[in-house]
Amino acid sequence: MNILTFDIGGTNIKYAICNDNFELSERNSIPTEASKGGQYIINKVIDIVESYNNIDRVAISTTGEVDSTNGIVLYSTNNIPYYTGMMVKKIIENKTGIPTYVENSVNASAIGEAKFGAAKEAKSFICLTFGTGIGGAIYINGENYKGEDSLAGEFGHIVTHAGGRPCVCGGEGCYEQYASTTALTQAVEKATGRKLNGFEIFKKENFNDPEIRHVIDIWIDEIIIGLKNVIYSFNPSLIVLGGGIMSEKYIIELIDRKIYKQLLENFRKVNIVNSKLGNDAGLLGVAYKASKL
């Protein structure tokens, strides 16, 4: 079986072919052009699907709150206009005739980590991904817990600073406004006047700049605030941290040095690790689910 698997993010659409052994090949990435709206993005996906001749399933991991049973985007912020309510599964299947599975990107990453990655041996764990915003997923007794309306795990909108920065959700002081990769890049630009992306910030010449290092350390303290909320709420044995920036060893090392000192003793058993699959987690997670259609 050949599965064409996608990961639709706020910045890029990554895609690859996944085989029966859940090996990825023919990897590619194109700009999302999110400001052009949901229909534009799905049309791009359809164009890619139609450029292949031997696809048995389409699998889509996407930003936004998703009803995976029906393949509908229940809610998306204005980062992707006109995406809320989009019947992604129906649109793609009607256009291509190929069975399609659609899932929220962090739930997809959690499935990938549970089946093939850092959480392979865990019955229950929490997954958080850090990027444009912060997403979350909850795994309990081997199942992806989604809550009453498939909306559970919106950790990015936990309020960590009452009356704080305005958020795209309409609230104020949300976790992702302080601890996302976007928050880090904005803080570095404010402190130094330099517009650097997350990868560039951790390049040796920038990372060793005392001013940038100070900003990074404050940002990691913000990450810890949210992690403590999650730990006290769920008492997990494992937390997996995903998103491209979490491949930087300094982040997990500093979290490890600081967080356990701040937790009540009975909560210190939690193991906090980086994603094992990195950017492949979402691609593999939805491919696994699509293979079961």
PDB file of C-alpha atoms in Angstrom:
ATOM      1  CA  MET A   1       0.000   0.000   0.000  1.00  0.00           C
ATOM      2  CA  ASN A   2       1.263   3.465  -0.920  1.00  0.00           C
ATOM      3  CA  ILE A   3       0.079   6.254   1.364  1.00  0.00           C
ATOM      4  CA  LEU A   4       0.656   9.889   0.410  1.00  0.00           C
ATOM      5  CA  THR A   5       0.996  11.552   3.784  1.00  0.00           C
ATOM      6  CA  PHE A   6       0.871  15.300   4.494  1.00  0.00           C
ATOM      7  CA  ASP A   7       1.650  17.565   7.426  1.00  0.00           C
ATOM      8  CA  ILE A   8      -0.016  20.963   6.970  1.00  0.00           C
ATOM      9  CA  GLY A   9       1.564  23.579   9.216  1.00  0.00           C
ATOM     10  CA  GLY A  10       1.276  27.320   9.410  1.00  0.00           C
ATOM     11  CA  THR A  11       4.475  27.793   7.410  1.00  0.00           C
ATOM     12  CA  ASN A  12       5.035  24.695   5.289  1.00  0.00           C
ATOM     13  CA  ILE A  13       3.220  21.679   3.897  1.00  0.00           C
ATOM     14  CA  LYS A  14       5.457  18.619   4.199  1.00  0.00           C
ATOM     15  CA  TYR A  15       4.602  15.424   2.368  1.00  0.00           C
ATOM     16  CA  ALA A  16       6.053  12.011   1.582  1.00  0.00           C
ATOM     17  CA  ILE A  17       5.200   8.511   0.418  1.00  0.00           C
ATOM     18  CA  CYS A  18       4.778   5.916   3.175  1.00  0.00           C
ATOM     19  CA  ASN A  19       5.029   2.182   2.405  1.00  0.00           C
ATOM     20  CA  ASP A  20       3.724  -0.926   4.188  1.00  0.00           C
ATOM     21  CA  ASN A  21       6.711  -0.894   6.548  1.00  0.00           C
ATOM     22  CA  PHE A  22       5.995   2.737   7.491  1.00  0.00           C
ATOM     23  CA  GLU A  23       9.134   3.973   5.779  1.00  0.00           C
ATOM     24  CA  LEU A  24       9.014   7.440   4.233  1.00  0.00           C
ATOM     25  CA  SER A  25      10.391   8.321   0.817  1.00  0.00           C
ATOM     26  CA  GLU A  26      10.070  11.069  -1.786  1.00  0.00           C
ATOM     27  CA  ARG A  27       9.977  13.726   0.917  1.00  0.00           C
ATOM     28  CA  ASN A  28       9.073  17.238  -0.117  1.00  0.00           C
ATOM     29  CA  SER A  29       7.977  20.552   1.350  1.00  0.00           C
ATOM     30  CA  ILE A  30       6.232  23.604  -0.068  1.00  0.00           C
ATOM     31  CA  PRO A  31       5.149  26.899   1.520  1.00  0.00           C
ATOM     32  CA  THR A  32       1.656  26.747   3.044  1.00  0.00           C
ATOM     33  CA  GLU A  33       0.791  30.326   2.041  1.00  0.00           C
ATOM     34  CA  ALA A  34      -1.637  30.200   4.941  1.00  0.00           C
ATOM     35  CA  SER A  35      -2.912  33.752   4.467  1.00  0.00           C
ATOM     36  CA  LYS A  36      -4.566  32.666   1.201  1.00  0.00           C
ATOM     37  CA  GLY A  37      -7.026  30.535   3.143  1.00  0.00           C
ATOM     38  CA  GLY A  38      -8.157  26.980   3.689  1.00  0.00           C
ATOM     39  CA  GLN A  39      -9.578  26.281   0.237  1.00  0.00           C
ATOM     40  CA  TYR A  40      -6.369  27.426  -1.439  1.00  0.00           C
ATOM     41  CA  ILE A  41      -4.345  25.075   0.776  1.00  0.00           C
ATOM     42  CA  ILE A  42      -6.573  22.061   0.143  1.00  0.00           C
ATOM     43  CA  ASN A  43      -6.456  22.765  -3.604  1.00  0.00           C
ATOM     44  CA  LYS A  44      -2.649  22.611  -3.366  1.00  0.00           C
ATOM     45  CA  VAL A  45      -2.931  19.257  -1.590  1.00  0.00           C
ATOM     46  CA  ILE A  46      -5.278  17.940  -4.289  1.00  0.00           C
ATOM     47  CA  ASP A  47      -2.866  19.061  -7.010  1.00  0.00           C
ATOM     48  CA  ILE A  48      -0.086  17.095  -5.322  1.00  0.00           C
ATOM     49  CA  VAL A  49      -2.286  14.001  -4.926  1.00  0.00           C
ATOM     50  CA  GLU A  50      -3.277  14.133  -8.587  1.00  0.00           C
ATOM     51  CA  SER A  51       0.375  14.340  -9.638  1.00  0.00           C
ATOM     52  CA  TYR A  52       0.860  10.721  -8.435  1.00  0.00           C
ATOM     53  CA  ASN A  53      -0.456   7.622 -10.201  1.00  0.00           C
ATOM     54  CA  ASN A  54      -0.128   4.876  -7.588  1.00  0.00           C
ATOM     55  CA  ILE A  55      -1.626   6.210  -4.345  1.00  0.00           C
ATOM     56  CA  ASP A  56      -3.907   3.940  -2.268  1.00  0.00           C
ATOM     57  CA  ARG A  57      -4.576   6.286   0.675  1.00  0.00           C
ATOM     58  CA  VAL A  58      -4.196   9.966   1.522  1.00  0.00           C
ATOM     59  CA  ALA A  59      -3.278  10.894   5.095  1.00  0.00           C
ATOM     60  CA  ILE A  60      -3.401  14.472   6.366  1.00  0.00           C
ATOM     61  CA  SER A  61      -2.031  15.889   9.592  1.00  0.00           C
ATOM     62  CA  THR A  62      -3.143  19.499   9.921  1.00  0.00           C
ATOM     63  CA  THR A  63      -3.102  22.452  12.237  1.00  0.00           C
ATOM     64  CA  GLY A  64      -6.488  23.217  13.782  1.00  0.00           C
ATOM     65  CA  GLU A  65      -9.052  21.318  15.820  1.00  0.00           C
ATOM     66  CA  VAL A  66     -10.163  18.268  13.851  1.00  0.00           C
ATOM     67  CA  ASP A  67     -13.048  15.799  13.922  1.00  0.00           C
ATOM     68  CA  SER A  68     -11.015  12.851  12.629  1.00  0.00           C
ATOM     69  CA  THR A  69     -14.070  10.591  12.274  1.00  0.00           C
ATOM     70  CA  ASN A  70     -15.513  12.845   9.577  1.00  0.00           C
ATOM     71  CA  GLY A  71     -12.335  14.627   8.513  1.00  0.00           C
ATOM     72  CA  ILE A  72     -13.599  18.116   9.309  1.00  0.00           C
ATOM     73  CA  VAL A  73     -11.635  21.104  10.637  1.00  0.00           C
ATOM     74  CA  LEU A  74     -13.796  22.125  13.580  1.00  0.00           C
ATOM     75  CA  TYR A  75     -11.878  25.302  14.331  1.00  0.00           C
ATOM     76  CA  SER A  76      -8.833  27.146  13.068  1.00  0.00           C
ATOM     77  CA  THR A  77      -7.478  30.523  14.127  1.00  0.00           C
ATOM     78  CA  ASN A  78      -7.030  33.341  11.640  1.00  0.00           C
ATOM     79  CA  ASN A  79      -3.553  31.998  10.899  1.00  0.00           C
ATOM     80  CA  ILE A  80      -5.440  30.101   8.165  1.00  0.00           C
ATOM     81  CA  PRO A  81      -8.510  32.134   7.148  1.00  0.00           C
ATOM     82  CA  TYR A  82     -11.691  30.308   6.117  1.00  0.00           C
ATOM     83  CA  TYR A  83     -10.387  26.932   7.333  1.00  0.00           C
ATOM     84  CA  THR A  84     -12.916  26.460  10.124  1.00  0.00           C
ATOM     85  CA  GLY A  85     -15.661  24.050   9.046  1.00  0.00           C
ATOM     86  CA  MET A  86     -13.787  22.766   6.006  1.00  0.00           C
ATOM     87  CA  MET A  87     -14.746  19.181   5.118  1.00  0.00           C
ATOM     88  CA  VAL A  88     -11.243  18.154   4.126  1.00  0.00           C
ATOM     89  CA  LYS A  89     -11.879  14.409   3.861  1.00  0.00           C
ATOM     90  CA  LYS A  90     -15.017  14.826   1.752  1.00  0.00           C
ATOM     91  CA  ILE A  91     -13.429  17.381  -0.572  1.00  0.00           C
ATOM     92  CA  ILE A  92     -10.350  15.270  -1.255  1.00  0.00           C
ATOM     93  CA  GLU A  93     -12.234  11.989  -1.621  1.00  0.00           C
ATOM     94  CA  ASN A  94     -14.809  13.541  -3.971  1.00  0.00           C
ATOM     95  CA  LYS A  95     -12.062  15.046  -6.121  1.00  0.00           C
ATOM     96  CA  THR A  96      -9.578  12.144  -6.177  1.00  0.00           C
ATOM     97  CA  GLY A  97     -11.596   9.048  -5.263  1.00  0.00           C
ATOM     98  CA  ILE A  98      -8.876   8.047  -2.779  1.00  0.00           C
ATOM     99  CA  PRO A  99      -9.801   7.144   0.847  1.00  0.00           C
ATOM    100  CA  THR A 100      -8.504   9.920   3.099  1.00  0.00           C
ATOM    101  CA  TYR A 101      -7.806  10.236   6.815  1.00  0.00           C
ATOM    102  CA  VAL A 102      -7.495  13.643   8.519  1.00  0.00           C
ATOM    103  CA  GLU A 103      -6.169  14.355  12.014  1.00  0.00           C
ATOM    104  CA  ASN A 104      -5.012  17.270  14.146  1.00  0.00           C
ATOM    105  CA  SER A 105      -1.243  17.652  13.830  1.00  0.00           C
ATOM    106  CA  VAL A 106      -0.380  17.080  17.480  1.00  0.00           C
ATOM    107  CA  ASN A 107      -2.693  14.081  17.807  1.00  0.00           C
ATOM    108  CA  ALA A 108      -0.997  12.744  14.672  1.00  0.00           C
ATOM    109  CA  SER A 109       2.434  13.292  16.227  1.00  0.00           C
ATOM    110  CA  ALA A 110       1.329  11.514  19.397  1.00  0.00           C
ATOM    111  CA  ILE A 111       0.097   8.538  17.366  1.00  0.00           C
ATOM    112  CA  GLY A 112       3.425   8.448  15.536  1.00  0.00           C
ATOM    113  CA  GLU A 113       5.414   8.554  18.765  1.00  0.00           C
ATOM    114  CA  ALA A 114       3.153   5.910  20.344  1.00  0.00           C
ATOM    115  CA  LYS A 115       3.496   3.476  17.443  1.00  0.00           C
ATOM    116  CA  PHE A 116       7.057   4.088  16.298  1.00  0.00           C
ATOM    117  CA  GLY A 117       8.849   6.577  18.542  1.00  0.00           C
ATOM    118  CA  ALA A 118       9.615   7.871  22.021  1.00  0.00           C
ATOM    119  CA  ALA A 119       6.334   6.649  23.557  1.00  0.00           C
ATOM    120  CA  LYS A 120       6.370   3.159  22.048  1.00  0.00           C
ATOM    121  CA  GLU A 121       6.567   1.512  25.483  1.00  0.00           C
ATOM    122  CA  ALA A 122       4.201   3.953  27.246  1.00  0.00           C
ATOM    123  CA  LYS A 123       0.534   3.248  27.910  1.00  0.00           C
ATOM    124  CA  SER A 124      -0.158   6.859  28.861  1.00  0.00           C
ATOM    125  CA  PHE A 125       1.695  10.059  27.995  1.00  0.00           C
ATOM    126  CA  ILE A 126       1.308  13.705  27.029  1.00  0.00           C
ATOM    127  CA  CYS A 127       2.680  15.181  23.812  1.00  0.00           C
ATOM    128  CA  LEU A 128       3.344  18.894  23.284  1.00  0.00           C
ATOM    129  CA  THR A 129       4.656  20.440  20.078  1.00  0.00           C
ATOM    130  CA  PHE A 130       6.269  23.857  19.854  1.00  0.00           C
ATOM    131  CA  GLY A 131       6.166  25.844  16.645  1.00  0.00           C
ATOM    132  CA  THR A 132       4.035  28.735  15.370  1.00  0.00           C
ATOM    133  CA  GLY A 133       1.876  27.985  18.429  1.00  0.00           C
ATOM    134  CA  ILE A 134       1.794  25.157  20.970  1.00  0.00           C
ATOM    135  CA  GLY A 135      -0.287  22.060  20.441  1.00  0.00           C
ATOM    136  CA  GLY A 136      -1.029  19.159  22.741  1.00  0.00           C
ATOM    137  CA  ALA A 137      -2.266  15.597  22.717  1.00  0.00           C
ATOM    138  CA  ILE A 138      -3.263  13.203  25.490  1.00  0.00           C
ATOM    139  CA  TYR A 139      -2.738   9.436  25.372  1.00  0.00           C
ATOM    140  CA  ILE A 140      -4.442   7.362  28.071  1.00  0.00           C
ATOM    141  CA  ASN A 141      -4.234   3.551  28.266  1.00  0.00           C
ATOM    142  CA  GLY A 142      -3.131   3.271  24.660  1.00  0.00           C
ATOM    143  CA  GLU A 143      -5.856   5.545  23.294  1.00  0.00           C
ATOM    144  CA  ASN A 144      -5.711   9.120  22.016  1.00  0.00           C
ATOM    145  CA  TYR A 145      -8.068  10.944  24.413  1.00  0.00           C
ATOM    146  CA  LYS A 146      -9.844  13.805  22.617  1.00  0.00           C
ATOM    147  CA  GLY A 147     -12.553  14.913  25.027  1.00  0.00           C
ATOM    148  CA  GLU A 148     -16.258  15.438  24.423  1.00  0.00           C
ATOM    149  CA  ASP A 149     -15.939  17.300  21.116  1.00  0.00           C
ATOM    150  CA  SER A 150     -12.490  16.140  19.923  1.00  0.00           C
ATOM    151  CA  LEU A 151     -10.944  19.318  21.336  1.00  0.00           C
ATOM    152  CA  ALA A 152      -8.884  18.106  24.309  1.00  0.00           C
ATOM    153  CA  GLY A 153      -5.212  19.021  24.546  1.00  0.00           C
ATOM    154  CA  GLU A 154      -5.305  22.723  23.680  1.00  0.00           C
ATOM    155  CA  PHE A 155      -2.382  23.368  25.995  1.00  0.00           C
ATOM    156  CA  GLY A 156      -1.278  26.387  23.966  1.00  0.00           C
ATOM    157  CA  HIS A 157      -4.267  28.278  25.351  1.00  0.00           C
ATOM    158  CA  ILE A 158      -3.699  27.523  29.013  1.00  0.00           C
ATOM    159  CA  VAL A 159      -3.429  30.960  30.609  1.00  0.00           C
ATOM    160  CA  THR A 160       0.013  31.339  32.168  1.00  0.00           C
ATOM    161  CA  HIS A 161      -0.042  35.145  32.485  1.00  0.00           C
ATOM    162  CA  ALA A 162      -3.396  36.582  33.583  1.00  0.00           C
ATOM    163  CA  GLY A 163      -4.149  39.746  31.614  1.00  0.00           C
ATOM    164  CA  GLY A 164      -1.058  39.161  29.483  1.00  0.00           C
ATOM    165  CA  ARG A 165      -0.351  39.348  25.771  1.00  0.00           C
ATOM    166  CA  PRO A 166      -3.324  39.114  23.390  1.00  0.00           C
ATOM    167  CA  CYS A 167      -3.658  35.767  21.635  1.00  0.00           C
ATOM    168  CA  VAL A 168      -5.070  34.766  18.252  1.00  0.00           C
ATOM    169  CA  CYS A 169      -7.744  32.800  20.148  1.00  0.00           C
ATOM    170  CA  GLY A 170      -9.174  36.080  21.472  1.00  0.00           C
ATOM    171  CA  GLY A 171      -7.875  35.551  24.995  1.00  0.00           C
ATOM    172  CA  GLU A 172      -4.948  37.056  26.860  1.00  0.00           C
ATOM    173  CA  GLY A 173      -1.853  35.577  28.466  1.00  0.00           C
ATOM    174  CA  CYS A 174      -1.961  32.196  26.696  1.00  0.00           C
ATOM    175  CA  TYR A 175       0.961  29.793  27.047  1.00  0.00           C
ATOM    176  CA  GLU A 176       1.850  29.912  23.360  1.00  0.00           C
ATOM    177  CA  GLN A 177       2.284  33.682  23.460  1.00  0.00           C
ATOM    178  CA  TYR A 178       5.270  33.138  25.760  1.00  0.00           C
ATOM    179  CA  ALA A 179       6.643  29.656  25.060  1.00  0.00           C
ATOM    180  CA  SER A 180       6.129  28.894  21.341  1.00  0.00           C
ATOM    181  CA  THR A 181       8.952  29.108  18.812  1.00  0.00           C
ATOM    182  CA  THR A 182       7.251  32.237  17.517  1.00  0.00           C
ATOM    183  CA  ALA A 183       7.447  33.769  20.985  1.00  0.00           C
ATOM    184  CA  LEU A 184      11.186  33.027  21.094  1.00  0.00           C
ATOM    185  CA  THR A 185      11.928  34.571  17.705  1.00  0.00           C
ATOM    186  CA  GLN A 186       9.903  37.653  18.601  1.00  0.00           C
ATOM    187  CA  ALA A 187      11.711  38.016  21.934  1.00  0.00           C
ATOM    188  CA  VAL A 188      15.128  37.737  20.259  1.00  0.00           C
ATOM    189  CA  GLU A 189      14.159  40.347  17.683  1.00  0.00           C
ATOM    190  CA  LYS A 190      12.906  42.701  20.403  1.00  0.00           C
ATOM    191  CA  ALA A 191      16.108  42.284  22.439  1.00  0.00           C
ATOM    192  CA  THR A 192      18.636  42.448  19.597  1.00  0.00           C
ATOM    193  CA  GLY A 193      16.885  43.964  16.593  1.00  0.00           C
ATOM    194  CA  ARG A 194      17.818  40.816  14.648  1.00  0.00           C
ATOM    195  CA  LYS A 195      15.167  38.772  12.843  1.00  0.00           C
ATOM    196  CA  LEU A 196      16.284  35.157  13.310  1.00  0.00           C
ATOM    197  CA  ASN A 197      14.337  31.931  12.950  1.00  0.00           C
ATOM    198  CA  GLY A 198      14.509  29.172  15.547  1.00  0.00           C
ATOM    199  CA  PHE A 199      17.274  27.286  13.726  1.00  0.00           C
ATOM    200  CA  GLU A 200      19.395  30.421  13.374  1.00  0.00           C
ATOM    201  CA  ILE A 201      18.998  31.358  17.049  1.00  0.00           C
ATOM    202  CA  PHE A 202      20.739  28.118  18.056  1.00  0.00           C
ATOM    203  CA  LYS A 203      23.625  28.472  15.617  1.00  0.00           C
ATOM    204  CA  LYS A 204      26.876  28.669  17.585  1.00  0.00           C
ATOM    205  CA  GLU A 205      27.628  32.308  16.805  1.00  0.00           C
ATOM    206  CA  ASN A 206      24.151  33.390  17.961  1.00  0.00           C
ATOM    207  CA  PHE A 207      23.704  30.917  20.801  1.00  0.00           C
ATOM    208  CA  ASN A 208      26.962  32.134  22.381  1.00  0.00           C
ATOM    209  CA  ASP A 209      25.774  35.759  22.328  1.00  0.00           C
ATOM    210  CA  PRO A 210      25.019  36.534  26.026  1.00  0.00           C
ATOM    211  CA  GLU A 211      22.003  38.658  25.110  1.00  0.00           C
ATOM    212  CA  ILE A 212      20.441  35.920  22.979  1.00  0.00           C
ATOM    213  CA  ARG A 213      21.300  33.244  25.561  1.00  0.00           C
ATOM    214  CA  HIS A 214      19.503  35.293  28.223  1.00  0.00           C
ATOM    215  CA  VAL A 215      16.382  35.455  26.032  1.00  0.00           C
ATOM    216  CA  ILE A 216      16.547  31.690  25.422  1.00  0.00           C
ATOM    217  CA  ASP A 217      16.806  30.963  29.152  1.00  0.00           C
ATOM    218  CA  ILE A 218      13.784  33.154  29.956  1.00  0.00           C
ATOM    219  CA  TRP A 219      11.862  31.408  27.169  1.00  0.00           C
ATOM    220  CA  ILE A 220      12.713  27.980  28.618  1.00  0.00           C
ATOM    221  CA  ASP A 221      11.423  29.186  31.997  1.00  0.00           C
ATOM    222  CA  GLU A 222       8.128  29.948  30.213  1.00  0.00           C
ATOM    223  CA  ILE A 223       8.073  26.419  28.777  1.00  0.00           C
ATOM    224  CA  ILE A 224       8.527  25.042  32.281  1.00  0.00           C
ATOM    225  CA  ILE A 225       5.559  27.031  33.616  1.00  0.00           C
ATOM    226  CA  GLY A 226       3.233  25.306  31.152  1.00  0.00           C
ATOM    227  CA  LEU A 227       4.782  21.885  31.690  1.00  0.00           C
ATOM    228  CA  LYS A 228       4.187  22.186  35.426  1.00  0.00           C
ATOM    229  CA  ASN A 229       0.485  22.905  34.762  1.00  0.00           C
ATOM    230  CA  VAL A 230       0.266  19.796  32.580  1.00  0.00           C
ATOM    231  CA  ILE A 231       2.114  17.642  35.122  1.00  0.00           C
ATOM    232  CA  TYR A 232      -0.091  18.736  38.012  1.00  0.00           C
ATOM    233  CA  SER A 233      -3.233  18.215  35.913  1.00  0.00           C
ATOM    234  CA  PHE A 234      -2.465  14.755  34.509  1.00  0.00           C
ATOM    235  CA  ASN A 235       0.318  13.248  36.636  1.00  0.00           C
ATOM    236  CA  PRO A 236       1.826  11.623  33.504  1.00  0.00           C
ATOM    237  CA  SER A 237       4.741   9.206  33.541  1.00  0.00           C
ATOM    238  CA  LEU A 238       5.998  10.598  30.225  1.00  0.00           C
ATOM    239  CA  ILE A 239       5.902  13.903  28.328  1.00  0.00           C
ATOM    240  CA  VAL A 240       7.164  13.999  24.736  1.00  0.00           C
ATOM    241  CA  LEU A 241       8.233  17.411  23.412  1.00  0.00           C
ATOM    242  CA  GLY A 242       7.988  17.856  19.646  1.00  0.00           C
ATOM    243  CA  GLY A 243       8.449  20.549  17.038  1.00  0.00           C
ATOM    244  CA  GLY A 244      11.626  21.274  15.102  1.00  0.00           C
ATOM    245  CA  ILE A 245      13.154  23.474  17.775  1.00  0.00           C
ATOM    246  CA  MET A 246      13.002  20.714  20.381  1.00  0.00           C
ATOM    247  CA  SER A 247      15.849  18.910  18.622  1.00  0.00           C
ATOM    248  CA  GLU A 248      18.145  21.429  20.333  1.00  0.00           C
ATOM    249  CA  LYS A 249      19.722  19.545  23.258  1.00  0.00           C
ATOM    250  CA  TYR A 250      20.192  22.679  25.349  1.00  0.00           C
ATOM    251  CA  ILE A 251      16.424  23.079  25.755  1.00  0.00           C
ATOM    252  CA  ILE A 252      15.693  19.634  27.173  1.00  0.00           C
ATOM    253  CA  GLU A 253      18.854  19.720  29.296  1.00  0.00           C
ATOM    254  CA  LEU A 254      17.903  23.026  30.936  1.00  0.00           C
ATOM    255  CA  ILE A 255      14.307  21.874  31.455  1.00  0.00           C
ATOM    256  CA  ASP A 256      15.678  18.724  33.081  1.00  0.00           C
ATOM    257  CA  ARG A 257      17.963  20.696  35.395  1.00  0.00           C
ATOM    258  CA  LYS A 258      15.265  23.118  36.505  1.00  0.00           C
ATOM    259  CA  ILE A 259      11.815  21.570  36.501  1.00  0.00           C
ATOM    260  CA  TYR A 260      12.211  18.774  39.044  1.00  0.00           C
ATOM    261  CA  LYS A 261      13.327  21.250  41.701  1.00  0.00           C
ATOM    262  CA  GLN A 262      10.063  23.131  41.168  1.00  0.00           C
ATOM    263  CA  LEU A 263       7.698  20.147  41.382  1.00  0.00           C
ATOM    264  CA  LEU A 264       6.097  18.638  44.445  1.00  0.00           C
ATOM    265  CA  GLU A 265       7.999  15.486  45.342  1.00  0.00           C
ATOM    266  CA  ASN A 266       5.314  13.014  44.309  1.00  0.00           C
ATOM    267  CA  PHE A 267       5.198  14.473  40.786  1.00  0.00           C
ATOM    268  CA  ARG A 268       8.921  14.158  40.057  1.00  0.00           C
ATOM    269  CA  LYS A 269       8.702  10.694  38.498  1.00  0.00           C
ATOM    270  CA  VAL A 270       7.647  12.160  35.157  1.00  0.00           C
ATOM    271  CA  ASN A 271      10.122  11.592  32.327  1.00  0.00           C
ATOM    272  CA  ILE A 272      10.424  14.489  29.859  1.00  0.00           C
ATOM    273  CA  VAL A 273      11.984  13.583  26.499  1.00  0.00           C
ATOM    274  CA  ASN A 274      12.394  14.911  22.988  1.00  0.00           C
ATOM    275  CA  SER A 275      10.410  13.461  20.121  1.00  0.00           C
ATOM    276  CA  LYS A 276      12.251  10.478  18.652  1.00  0.00           C
ATOM    277  CA  LEU A 277      10.693  10.942  15.220  1.00  0.00           C
ATOM    278  CA  GLY A 278      11.060  14.723  14.932  1.00  0.00           C
ATOM    279  CA  ASN A 279       9.198  16.170  11.972  1.00  0.00           C
ATOM    280  CA  ASP A 280       8.282  12.662  10.797  1.00  0.00           C
ATOM    281  CA  ALA A 281       6.001  12.000  13.781  1.00  0.00           C
ATOM    282  CA  GLY A 282       2.875  13.547  12.275  1.00  0.00           C
ATOM    283  CA  LEU A 283       3.501  12.082   8.824  1.00  0.00           C
ATOM    284  CA  LEU A 284       3.857   8.570  10.267  1.00  0.00           C
ATOM    285  CA  GLY A 285       0.972   8.972  12.722  1.00  0.00           C
ATOM    286  CA  VAL A 286      -1.631   9.799  10.086  1.00  0.00           C
ATOM    287  CA  ALA A 287      -0.164   7.257   7.679  1.00  0.00           C
ATOM    288  CA  TYR A 288      -0.698   4.581  10.341  1.00  0.00           C
ATOM    289  CA  LYS A 289      -4.342   5.623  10.796  1.00  0.00           C
ATOM    290  CA  ALA A 290      -4.923   5.856   7.036  1.00  0.00           C
ATOM    291  CA  SER A 291      -3.592   2.304   6.622  1.00  0.00           C
ATOM    292  CA  LYS A 292      -6.524   1.091   8.755  1.00  0.00           C
ATOM    293  CA  LEU A 293      -9.213   2.604   6.514  1.00  0.00           C
TER     294      LEU A 293
END
